[in-house]
Short mmCIF file of C-alpha atoms in Angstrom, two decimals:
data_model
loop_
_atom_site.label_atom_id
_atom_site.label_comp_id
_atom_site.label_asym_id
_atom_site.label_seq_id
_atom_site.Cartn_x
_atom_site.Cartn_y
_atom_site.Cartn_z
CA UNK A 1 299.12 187.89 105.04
CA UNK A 2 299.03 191.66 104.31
CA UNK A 3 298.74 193.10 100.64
CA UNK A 4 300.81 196.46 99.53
CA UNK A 5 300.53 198.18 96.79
CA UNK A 6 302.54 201.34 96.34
CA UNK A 7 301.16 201.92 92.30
CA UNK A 8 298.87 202.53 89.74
CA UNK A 9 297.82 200.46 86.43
CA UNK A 10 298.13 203.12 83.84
CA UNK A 11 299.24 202.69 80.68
CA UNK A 12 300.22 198.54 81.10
CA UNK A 13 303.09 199.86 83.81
CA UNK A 14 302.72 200.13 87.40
CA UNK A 15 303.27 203.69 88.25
CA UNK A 16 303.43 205.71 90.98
CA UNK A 17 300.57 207.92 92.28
CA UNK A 18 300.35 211.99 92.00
CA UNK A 19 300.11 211.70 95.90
CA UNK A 20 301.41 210.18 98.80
CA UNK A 21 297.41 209.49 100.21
CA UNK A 22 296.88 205.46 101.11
CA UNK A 23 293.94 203.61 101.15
CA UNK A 24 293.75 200.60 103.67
CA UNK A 25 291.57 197.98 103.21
CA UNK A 26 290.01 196.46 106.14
CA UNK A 27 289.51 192.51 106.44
CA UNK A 28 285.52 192.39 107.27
CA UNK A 29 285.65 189.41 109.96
CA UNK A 30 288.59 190.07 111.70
CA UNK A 31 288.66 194.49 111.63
CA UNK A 32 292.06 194.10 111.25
CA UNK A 33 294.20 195.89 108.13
CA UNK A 34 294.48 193.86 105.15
CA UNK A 35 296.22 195.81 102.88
CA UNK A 36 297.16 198.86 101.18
CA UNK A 37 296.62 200.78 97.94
CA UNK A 38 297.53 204.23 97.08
CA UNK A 39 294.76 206.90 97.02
CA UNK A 40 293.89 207.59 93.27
CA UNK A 41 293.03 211.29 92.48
CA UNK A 42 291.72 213.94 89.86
CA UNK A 43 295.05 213.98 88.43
CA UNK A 44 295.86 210.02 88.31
CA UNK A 45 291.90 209.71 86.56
CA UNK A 46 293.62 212.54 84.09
CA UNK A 47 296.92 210.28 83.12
CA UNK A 48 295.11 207.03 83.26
CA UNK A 49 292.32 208.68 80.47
CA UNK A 50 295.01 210.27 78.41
CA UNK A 51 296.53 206.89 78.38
CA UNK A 52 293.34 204.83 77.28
CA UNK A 53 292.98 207.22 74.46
CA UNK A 54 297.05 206.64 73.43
CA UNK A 55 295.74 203.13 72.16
CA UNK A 56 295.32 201.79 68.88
CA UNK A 57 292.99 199.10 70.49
CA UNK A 58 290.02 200.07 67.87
CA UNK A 59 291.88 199.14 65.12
CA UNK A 60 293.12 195.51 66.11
CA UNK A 61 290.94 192.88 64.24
CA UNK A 62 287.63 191.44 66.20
CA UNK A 63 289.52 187.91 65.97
CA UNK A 64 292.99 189.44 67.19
CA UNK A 65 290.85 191.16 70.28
CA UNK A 66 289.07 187.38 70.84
CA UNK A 67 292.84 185.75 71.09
CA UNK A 68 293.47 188.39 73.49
CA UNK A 69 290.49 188.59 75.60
CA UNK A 70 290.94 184.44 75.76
CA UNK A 71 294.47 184.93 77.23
CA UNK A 72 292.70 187.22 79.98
CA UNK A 73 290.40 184.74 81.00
CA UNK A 74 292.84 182.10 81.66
CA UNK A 75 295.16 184.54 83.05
CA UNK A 76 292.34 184.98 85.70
CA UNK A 77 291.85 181.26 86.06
CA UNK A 78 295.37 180.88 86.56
CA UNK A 79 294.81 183.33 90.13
CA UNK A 80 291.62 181.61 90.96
CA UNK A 81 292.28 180.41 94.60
CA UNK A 82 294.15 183.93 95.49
CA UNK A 83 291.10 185.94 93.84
CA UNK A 84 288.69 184.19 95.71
CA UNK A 85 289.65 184.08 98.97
CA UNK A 86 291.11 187.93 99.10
CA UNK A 87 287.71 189.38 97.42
CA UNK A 88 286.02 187.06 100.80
CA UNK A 89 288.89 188.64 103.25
CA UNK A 90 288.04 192.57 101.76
CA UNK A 91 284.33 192.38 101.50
CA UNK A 92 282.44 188.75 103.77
CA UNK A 93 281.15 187.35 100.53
CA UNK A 94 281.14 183.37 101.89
CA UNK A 95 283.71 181.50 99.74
CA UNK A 96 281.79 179.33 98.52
CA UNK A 97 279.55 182.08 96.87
CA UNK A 98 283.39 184.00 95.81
CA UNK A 99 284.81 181.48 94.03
CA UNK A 100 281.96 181.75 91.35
CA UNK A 101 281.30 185.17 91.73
CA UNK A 102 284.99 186.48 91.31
CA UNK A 103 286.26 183.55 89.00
CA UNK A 104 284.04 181.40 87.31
CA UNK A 105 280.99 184.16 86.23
CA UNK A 106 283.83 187.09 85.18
CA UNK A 107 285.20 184.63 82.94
CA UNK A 108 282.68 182.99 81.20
CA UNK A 109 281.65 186.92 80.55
CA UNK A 110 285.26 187.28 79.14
CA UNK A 111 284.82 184.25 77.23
CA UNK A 112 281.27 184.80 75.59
CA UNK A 113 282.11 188.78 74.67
CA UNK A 114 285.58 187.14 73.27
CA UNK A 115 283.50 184.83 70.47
CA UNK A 116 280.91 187.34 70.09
CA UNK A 117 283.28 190.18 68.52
CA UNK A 118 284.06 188.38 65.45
CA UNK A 119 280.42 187.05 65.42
CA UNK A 120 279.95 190.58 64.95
CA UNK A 121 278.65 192.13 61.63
CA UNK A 122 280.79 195.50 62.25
CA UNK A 123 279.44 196.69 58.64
CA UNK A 124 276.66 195.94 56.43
CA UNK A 125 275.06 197.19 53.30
CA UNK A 126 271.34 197.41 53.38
CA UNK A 127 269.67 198.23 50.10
CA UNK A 128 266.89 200.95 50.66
CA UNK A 129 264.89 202.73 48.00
CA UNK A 130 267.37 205.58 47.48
CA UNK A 131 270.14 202.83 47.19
CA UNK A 132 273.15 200.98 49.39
CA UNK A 133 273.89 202.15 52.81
CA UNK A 134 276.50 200.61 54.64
CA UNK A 135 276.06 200.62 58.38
CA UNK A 136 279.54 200.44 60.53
CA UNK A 137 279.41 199.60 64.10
CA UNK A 138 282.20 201.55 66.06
CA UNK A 139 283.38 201.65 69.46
CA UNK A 140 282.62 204.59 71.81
CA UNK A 141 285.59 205.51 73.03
CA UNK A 142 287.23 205.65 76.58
CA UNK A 143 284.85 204.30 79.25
CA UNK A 144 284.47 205.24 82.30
CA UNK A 145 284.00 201.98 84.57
CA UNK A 146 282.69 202.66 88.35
CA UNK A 147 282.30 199.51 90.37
CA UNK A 148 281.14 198.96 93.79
CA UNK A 149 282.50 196.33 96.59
CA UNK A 150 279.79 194.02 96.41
CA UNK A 151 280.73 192.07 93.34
CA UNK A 152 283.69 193.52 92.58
CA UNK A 153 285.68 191.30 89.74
CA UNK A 154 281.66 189.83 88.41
CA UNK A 155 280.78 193.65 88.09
CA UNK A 156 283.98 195.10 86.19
CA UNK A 157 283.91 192.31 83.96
CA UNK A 158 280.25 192.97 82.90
CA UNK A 159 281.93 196.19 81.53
CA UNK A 160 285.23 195.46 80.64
CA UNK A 161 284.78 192.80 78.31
CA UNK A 162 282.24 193.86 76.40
CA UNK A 163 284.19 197.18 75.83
CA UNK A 164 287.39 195.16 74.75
CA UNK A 165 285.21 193.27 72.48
CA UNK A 166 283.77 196.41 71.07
CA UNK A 167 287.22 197.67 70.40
CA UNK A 168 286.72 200.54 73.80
CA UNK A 169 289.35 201.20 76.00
CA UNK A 170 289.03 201.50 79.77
CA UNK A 171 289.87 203.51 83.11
CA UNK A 172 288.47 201.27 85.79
CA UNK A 173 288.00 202.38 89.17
CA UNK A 174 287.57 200.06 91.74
CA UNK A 175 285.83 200.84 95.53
CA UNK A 176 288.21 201.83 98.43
CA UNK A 177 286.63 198.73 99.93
CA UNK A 178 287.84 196.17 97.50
CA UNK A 179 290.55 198.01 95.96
CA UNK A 180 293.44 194.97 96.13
CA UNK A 181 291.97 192.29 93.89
CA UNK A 182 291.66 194.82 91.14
CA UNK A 183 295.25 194.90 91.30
CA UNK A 184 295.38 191.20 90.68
CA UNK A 185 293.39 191.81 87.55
CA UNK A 186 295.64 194.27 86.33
CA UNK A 187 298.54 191.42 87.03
CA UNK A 188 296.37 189.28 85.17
CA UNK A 189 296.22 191.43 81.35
CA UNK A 190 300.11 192.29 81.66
CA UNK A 191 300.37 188.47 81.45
CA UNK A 192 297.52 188.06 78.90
CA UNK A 193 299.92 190.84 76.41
CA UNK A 194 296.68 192.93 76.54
CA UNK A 195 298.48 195.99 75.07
CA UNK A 196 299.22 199.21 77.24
CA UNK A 197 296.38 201.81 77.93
CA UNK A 198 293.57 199.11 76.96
CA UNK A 199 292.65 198.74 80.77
CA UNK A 200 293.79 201.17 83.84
CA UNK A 201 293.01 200.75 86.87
CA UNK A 202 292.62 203.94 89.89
CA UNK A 203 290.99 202.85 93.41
CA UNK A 204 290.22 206.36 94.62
CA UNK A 205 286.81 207.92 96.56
CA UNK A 206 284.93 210.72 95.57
CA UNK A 207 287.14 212.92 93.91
CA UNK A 208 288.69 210.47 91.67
CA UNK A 209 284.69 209.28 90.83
CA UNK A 210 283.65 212.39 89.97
CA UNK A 211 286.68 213.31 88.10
CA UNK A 212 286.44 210.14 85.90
CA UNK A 213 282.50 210.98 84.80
CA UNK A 214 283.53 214.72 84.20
CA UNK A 215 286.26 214.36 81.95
CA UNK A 216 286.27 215.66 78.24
CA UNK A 217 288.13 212.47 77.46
CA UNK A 218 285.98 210.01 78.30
CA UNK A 219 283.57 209.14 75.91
CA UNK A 220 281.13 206.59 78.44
CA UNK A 221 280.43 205.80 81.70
CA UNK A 222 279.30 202.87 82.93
CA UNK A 223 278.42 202.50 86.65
CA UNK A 224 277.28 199.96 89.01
CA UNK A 225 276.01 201.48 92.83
CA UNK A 226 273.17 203.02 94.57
CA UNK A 227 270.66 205.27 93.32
CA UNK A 228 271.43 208.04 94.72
CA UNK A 229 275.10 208.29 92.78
CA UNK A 230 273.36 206.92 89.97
CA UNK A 231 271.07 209.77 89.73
CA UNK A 232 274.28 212.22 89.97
CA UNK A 233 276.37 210.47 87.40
CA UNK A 234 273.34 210.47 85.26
CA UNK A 235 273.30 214.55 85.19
CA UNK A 236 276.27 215.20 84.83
CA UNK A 237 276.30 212.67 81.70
CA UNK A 238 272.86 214.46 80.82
CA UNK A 239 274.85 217.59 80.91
CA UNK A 240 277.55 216.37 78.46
CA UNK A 241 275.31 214.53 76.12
CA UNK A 242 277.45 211.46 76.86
CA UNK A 243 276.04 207.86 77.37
CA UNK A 244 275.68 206.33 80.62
CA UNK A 245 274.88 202.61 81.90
CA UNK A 246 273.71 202.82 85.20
CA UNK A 247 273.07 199.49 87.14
CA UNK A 248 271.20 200.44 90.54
CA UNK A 249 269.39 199.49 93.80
CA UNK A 250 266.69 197.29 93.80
CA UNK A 251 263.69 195.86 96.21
CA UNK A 252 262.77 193.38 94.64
CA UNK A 253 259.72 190.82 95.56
CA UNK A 254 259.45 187.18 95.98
CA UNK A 255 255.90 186.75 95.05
CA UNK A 256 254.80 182.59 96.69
CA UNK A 257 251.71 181.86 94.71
CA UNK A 258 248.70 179.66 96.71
CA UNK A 259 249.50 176.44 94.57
CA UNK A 260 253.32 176.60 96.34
CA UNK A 261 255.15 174.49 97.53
CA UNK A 262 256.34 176.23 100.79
CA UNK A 263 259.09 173.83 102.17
CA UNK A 264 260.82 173.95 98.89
CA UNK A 265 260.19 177.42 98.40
CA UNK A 266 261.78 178.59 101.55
CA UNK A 267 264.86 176.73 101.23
CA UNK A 268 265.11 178.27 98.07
CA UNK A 269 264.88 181.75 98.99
CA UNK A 270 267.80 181.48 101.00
CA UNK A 271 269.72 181.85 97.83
CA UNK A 272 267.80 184.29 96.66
CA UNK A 273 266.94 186.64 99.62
CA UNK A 274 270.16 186.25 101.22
CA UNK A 275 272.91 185.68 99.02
CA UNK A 276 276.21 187.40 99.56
CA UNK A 277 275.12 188.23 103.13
CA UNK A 278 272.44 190.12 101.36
CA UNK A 279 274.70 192.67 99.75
CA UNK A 280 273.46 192.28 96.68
CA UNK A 281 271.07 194.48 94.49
CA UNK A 282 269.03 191.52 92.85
CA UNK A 283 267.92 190.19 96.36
CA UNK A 284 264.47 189.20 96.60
CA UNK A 285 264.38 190.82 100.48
CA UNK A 286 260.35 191.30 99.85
CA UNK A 287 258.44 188.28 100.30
CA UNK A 288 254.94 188.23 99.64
CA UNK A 289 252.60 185.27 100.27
CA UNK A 290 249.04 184.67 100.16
CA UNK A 291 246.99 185.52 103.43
CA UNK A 292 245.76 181.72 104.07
CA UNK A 293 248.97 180.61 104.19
CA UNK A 294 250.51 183.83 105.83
CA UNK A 295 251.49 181.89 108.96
CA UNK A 296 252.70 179.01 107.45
CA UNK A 297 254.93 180.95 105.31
CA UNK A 298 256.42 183.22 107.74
CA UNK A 299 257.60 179.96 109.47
CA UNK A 300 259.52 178.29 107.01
CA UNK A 301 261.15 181.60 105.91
CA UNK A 302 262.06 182.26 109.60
CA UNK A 303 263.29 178.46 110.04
CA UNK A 304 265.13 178.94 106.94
CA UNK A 305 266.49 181.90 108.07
CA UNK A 306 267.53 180.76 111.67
CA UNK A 307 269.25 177.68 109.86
CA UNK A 308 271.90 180.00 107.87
CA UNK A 309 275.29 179.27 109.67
CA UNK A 310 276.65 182.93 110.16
CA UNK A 311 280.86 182.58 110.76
CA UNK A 312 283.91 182.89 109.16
CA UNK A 313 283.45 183.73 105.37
CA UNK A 314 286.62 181.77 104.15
CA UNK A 315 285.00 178.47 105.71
CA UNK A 316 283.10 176.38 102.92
CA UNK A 317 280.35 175.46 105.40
CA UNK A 318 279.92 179.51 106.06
CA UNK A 319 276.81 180.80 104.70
CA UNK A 320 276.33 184.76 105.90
CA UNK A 321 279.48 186.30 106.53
CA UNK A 322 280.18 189.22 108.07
CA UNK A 323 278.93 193.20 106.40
CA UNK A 324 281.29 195.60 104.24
CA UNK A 325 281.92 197.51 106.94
CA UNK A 326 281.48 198.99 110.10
CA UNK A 327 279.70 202.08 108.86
CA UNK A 328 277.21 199.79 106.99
CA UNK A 329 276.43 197.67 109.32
CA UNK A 330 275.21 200.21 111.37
CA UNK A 331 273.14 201.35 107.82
CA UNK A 332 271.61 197.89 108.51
CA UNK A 333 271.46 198.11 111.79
CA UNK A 334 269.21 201.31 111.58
CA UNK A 335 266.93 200.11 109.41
CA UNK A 336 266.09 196.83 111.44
CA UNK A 337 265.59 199.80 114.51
CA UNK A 338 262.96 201.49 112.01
CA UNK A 339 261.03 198.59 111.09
CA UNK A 340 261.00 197.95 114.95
CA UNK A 341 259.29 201.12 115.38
CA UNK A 342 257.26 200.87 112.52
CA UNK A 343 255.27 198.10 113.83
CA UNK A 344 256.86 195.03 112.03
CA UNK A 345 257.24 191.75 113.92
CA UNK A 346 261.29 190.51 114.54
CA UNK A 347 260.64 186.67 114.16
CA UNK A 348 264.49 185.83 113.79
CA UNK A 349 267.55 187.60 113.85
CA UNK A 350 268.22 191.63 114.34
CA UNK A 351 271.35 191.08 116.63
CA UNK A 352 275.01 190.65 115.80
CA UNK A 353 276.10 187.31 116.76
CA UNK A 354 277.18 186.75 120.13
CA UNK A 355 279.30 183.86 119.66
CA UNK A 356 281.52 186.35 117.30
CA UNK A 357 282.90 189.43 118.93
CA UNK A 358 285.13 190.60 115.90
CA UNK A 359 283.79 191.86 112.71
CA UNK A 360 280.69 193.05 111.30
CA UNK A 361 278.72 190.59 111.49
CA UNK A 362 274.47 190.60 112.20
CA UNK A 363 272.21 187.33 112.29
CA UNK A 364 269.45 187.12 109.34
CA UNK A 365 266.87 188.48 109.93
CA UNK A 366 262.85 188.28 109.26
CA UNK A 367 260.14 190.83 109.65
CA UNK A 368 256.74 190.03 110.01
CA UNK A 369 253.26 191.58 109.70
CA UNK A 370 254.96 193.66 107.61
CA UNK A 371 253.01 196.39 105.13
CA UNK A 372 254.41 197.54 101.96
CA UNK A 373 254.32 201.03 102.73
CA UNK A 374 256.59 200.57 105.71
CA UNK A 375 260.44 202.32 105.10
CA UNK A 376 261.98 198.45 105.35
CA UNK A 377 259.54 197.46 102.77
CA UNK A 378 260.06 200.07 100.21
CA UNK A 379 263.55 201.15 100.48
CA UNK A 380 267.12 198.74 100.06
CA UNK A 381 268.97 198.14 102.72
CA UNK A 382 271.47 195.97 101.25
CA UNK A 383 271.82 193.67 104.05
CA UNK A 384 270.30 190.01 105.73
CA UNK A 385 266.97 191.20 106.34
CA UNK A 386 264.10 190.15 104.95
CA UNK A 387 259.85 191.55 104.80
CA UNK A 388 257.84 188.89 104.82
CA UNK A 389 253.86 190.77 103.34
CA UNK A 390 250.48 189.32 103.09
CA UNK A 391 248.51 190.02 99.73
CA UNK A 392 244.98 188.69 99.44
CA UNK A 393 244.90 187.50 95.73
CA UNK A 394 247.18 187.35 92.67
CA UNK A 395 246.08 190.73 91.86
CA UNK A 396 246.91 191.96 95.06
CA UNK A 397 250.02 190.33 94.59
CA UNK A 398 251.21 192.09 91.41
CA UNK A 399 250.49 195.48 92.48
CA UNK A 400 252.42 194.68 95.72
CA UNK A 401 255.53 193.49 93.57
CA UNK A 402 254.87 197.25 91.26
CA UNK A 403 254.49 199.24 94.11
CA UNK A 404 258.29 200.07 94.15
CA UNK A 405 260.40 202.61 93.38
CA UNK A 406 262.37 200.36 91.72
CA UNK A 407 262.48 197.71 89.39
CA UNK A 408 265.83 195.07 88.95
CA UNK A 409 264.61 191.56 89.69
CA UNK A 410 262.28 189.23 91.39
CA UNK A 411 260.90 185.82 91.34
CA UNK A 412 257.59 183.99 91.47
CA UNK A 413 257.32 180.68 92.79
CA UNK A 414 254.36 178.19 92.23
CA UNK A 415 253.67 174.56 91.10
CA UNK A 416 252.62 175.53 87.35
CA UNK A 417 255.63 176.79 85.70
CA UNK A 418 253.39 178.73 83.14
CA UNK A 419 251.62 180.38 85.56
CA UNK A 420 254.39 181.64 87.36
CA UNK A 421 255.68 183.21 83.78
CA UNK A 422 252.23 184.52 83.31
CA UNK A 423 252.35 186.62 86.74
CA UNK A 424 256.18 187.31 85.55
CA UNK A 425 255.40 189.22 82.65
CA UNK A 426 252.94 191.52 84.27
CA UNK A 427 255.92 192.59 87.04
CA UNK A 428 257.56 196.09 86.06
CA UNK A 429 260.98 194.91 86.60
CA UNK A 430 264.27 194.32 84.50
CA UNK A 431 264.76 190.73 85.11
CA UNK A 432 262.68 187.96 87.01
CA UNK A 433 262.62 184.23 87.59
CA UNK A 434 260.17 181.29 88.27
CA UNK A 435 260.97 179.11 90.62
CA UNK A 436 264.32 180.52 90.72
CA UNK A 437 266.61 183.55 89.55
CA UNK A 438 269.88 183.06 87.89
CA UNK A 439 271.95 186.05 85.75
CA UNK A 440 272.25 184.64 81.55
CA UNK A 441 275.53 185.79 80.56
CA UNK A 442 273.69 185.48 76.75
CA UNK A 443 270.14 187.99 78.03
CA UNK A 444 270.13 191.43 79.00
CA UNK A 445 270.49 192.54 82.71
CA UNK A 446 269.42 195.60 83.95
CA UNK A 447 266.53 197.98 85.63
CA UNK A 448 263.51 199.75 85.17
CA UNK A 449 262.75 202.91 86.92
CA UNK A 450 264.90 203.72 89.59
CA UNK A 451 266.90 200.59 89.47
CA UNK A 452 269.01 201.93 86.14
CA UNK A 453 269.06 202.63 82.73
CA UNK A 454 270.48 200.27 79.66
CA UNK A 455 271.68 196.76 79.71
CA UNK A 456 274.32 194.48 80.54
CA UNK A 457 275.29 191.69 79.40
CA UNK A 458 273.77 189.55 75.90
CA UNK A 459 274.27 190.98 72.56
CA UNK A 460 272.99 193.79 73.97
CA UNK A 461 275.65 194.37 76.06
CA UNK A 462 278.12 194.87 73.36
CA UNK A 463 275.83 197.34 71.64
CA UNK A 464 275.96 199.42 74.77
CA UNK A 465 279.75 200.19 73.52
CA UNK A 466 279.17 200.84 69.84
CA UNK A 467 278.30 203.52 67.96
CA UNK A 468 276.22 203.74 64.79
CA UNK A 469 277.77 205.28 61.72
CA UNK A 470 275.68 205.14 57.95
CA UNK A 471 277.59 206.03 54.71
CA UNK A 472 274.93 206.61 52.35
CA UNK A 473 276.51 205.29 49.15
CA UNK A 474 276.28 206.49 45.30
CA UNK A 475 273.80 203.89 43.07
#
């Protein structure tokens, strides 16, 4: 089954495009076309902003935006089968890891934004010395949403519905890569009656990316990507004096304390080091265990990591499907070539599959005798491959973990829970775990250093779409 789109969301109508340029979408395990969208440019970014500012979104009531935002969410339920599977056909994410990922997560987002906005003390007097001020919390504006094809629906939903709750308005633009289930989300608030110009949708590259953060209309951006974009988008917002959310790269550690359990602990990690075929930012893909148990540790991993069925990403039992793409495969496949010649040991893994001779698909894999200086230790390669470094004592261990460029997540595993949130706290990182790592839909999510700046997600999510105002009152 092939998926063709000929139009644009903009302005609650499908519409065509300013140019006759296509998009295809590839289906990761097979290579073969799965679709089509058209090719979103400067001048489709232009209509689709000029349309999100036509709204009168801002001034529906917080309980009237709820209702809405409610209808979205089952809307999306209603296409949870057809979301699933297509988001696993454009992009390998296992099915089993899509259908909460793309469905379940995005929605319980959509849900917990939709009670928060009339939770939501949008003004307040507070009585100061010089008298009553009253404090109104407004929305930003138009936002600027850039998403990558990792996560695709989890990651515009972490920005969409906190806008809509925050009274924003949106031009979304989806990666090339998964451009065709955004199209079922646009299918999804037509029949939700979320009114026209509150969310537009534009796949496009480059041009239609750097359009969106340069235009006078928009009044946010909010991106989720790698560093290096993030660092671009973050000038020119710099430039403009206009506020950003950036959600970046990470390398983040696993740090297996002495008391351990290291059975347990390896069969955890394959959730956590490898999930989404490792295409995702939060993966702990730097393991660090104590130098007695080294050996021991570098086993299980590598047993764990040989035991990870590697097939067909639509079949339940699948657990690494194939990579994004051809192109970033052989990203991946560079970097296990570097830590080859860097002096790290391949204990598993580092080959595509030979039993599967379409797609872009490579075995996990495990480095050994690995130092933290080493390229595959300190920069993300956003794929199934996993450092596994010695550190002599806890100390050792935390400055490990901080020695990092960047700073999203991590995890610390032990048999004393409060120890492991003891060694948590001293980690220079956004988010962490013990024994563990899950995303809180109700706590903040984001990075420290190069990893991002600002929050998703929580209250503090919805803040990132409001604006401040006092009226300073006569006594």
């Amino acid at each position: 089954m092939t998926h063709e789109s000929t139009s644009l969301f903009i302005g609650g109508r499908w519409v065509a495009p300013s140019s006759g340029e296509v998009n295809t979408v590839i289906r990761a395990a097979t290579e073969e076309p799965l679709g089509t969208t058209p090719l979103g440019g400067a001048e489709d970014i232009d209509r689709a902003v000029h349309a999100a500012r036509s709204t009168t979104w801002s001034q529906v009531p917080a309980g009237e935006r709820a209702d809405i935002m409610e209808a979205f969410a089952k809307a999306i339920e209603a296409r949870t089968d057809e979301l699933a599977r297509l988001v696993s056909a454009e992009n390998g994410m296992p099915i089993k890891t899509s259908m909460p990922a793309n469905v379940l997560f995005p929605t319980a987002v959509l849900r917990y934004y939709a009670a928060l906005a009339p939770q939501t003390p949008w003004e307040e007097d507070r009585f100061g010395p010089g008298g009553v001020t009253r404090v109104l919390r407004e929305p930003v504006g138009v936002v600027g949403a850039i998403v990558p094809w990792n996560y695709p629906q989890i990651l515009a939903m972490m920005k969409i519905a906190p806008a809509l709750a925050a009274g924003c308005t949106l031009v979304l633009k989806p990666a090339l890569e998964t451009a065709l289930d955004a199209n079922i989300l646009a299918e999804a608030a037509i029949e939700a009656g979320l009114p026209a110009g509150v969310l537009n949708i534009v796949p496009g590259g480059m041009e239609a990316g750097q359009a969106l953060v340069a235009h006078q209309g928009v009044d946010k951006i909010a991106f989720t990507g790698s560093t290096t974009a993030g660092r671009a988008i973050a000038a020119s917002c710099g430039e403009r004096l206009r506020p950003v959310t950036l959600e970046l790269g990470g390398k983040s550690a696993a740090i297996i304390l002495d008391d351990a359990d290291i059975a347990a602990t390896a069969a955890a990690l394959a959730d956590v080091s490898f999930p989404n075929n490792g295409m995702t930012c939060f993966s702990c893909t730097r393991v660090l265990a104590p130098a007695h148990r080294y050996a021991e540790t570098l086993d299980a991993i590598t047993e764990m990591a040989s035991s990870l069925r590697v097939g067909d990403p639509l079949d339940p039992a699948t657990d690494i499907g194939p990579l994004v793409s051809a192109r970033h495969r052989e990203r991946v496949e560079r970097y296990i070539s570097l830590g080859r010649e860097e002096g790290a040991r391949l204990t598993v893994g580092g080959d595509r599959p030979a039993h599967l001779d379409r797609g872009w698909y490579l075995q996990p894999t495990v480095f050994g005798d690995v130092d933290n200086g080493m390229t595959i230790a300190q920069e993300e390669i956003f794929g199934p491959v996993v450092c596994v470094i010695p550190y002599e004592n806890e100390e050792h261990a935390v400055a490990l973990a901080n020695d990092s460029s960047y700073g999203l997540a991590g995890t610390v595993w032990t048999s004393d829970p409060q120890r492991g949130a003891a060694v948590a706290n001293r980690i220079d990182t956004g988010t962490i775990g013990v024994n563990g790592y899950r995303m809180d839909i109700t706590s903040p999510y984001g990075g420290n250093k190069a990893s991002g700046l600002g929050r998703e997600l929580g209250p503090e999510g919805l803040d990132a779409y409001v604006q401040m105002k006092s009226v300073y009152l006569p006594a």
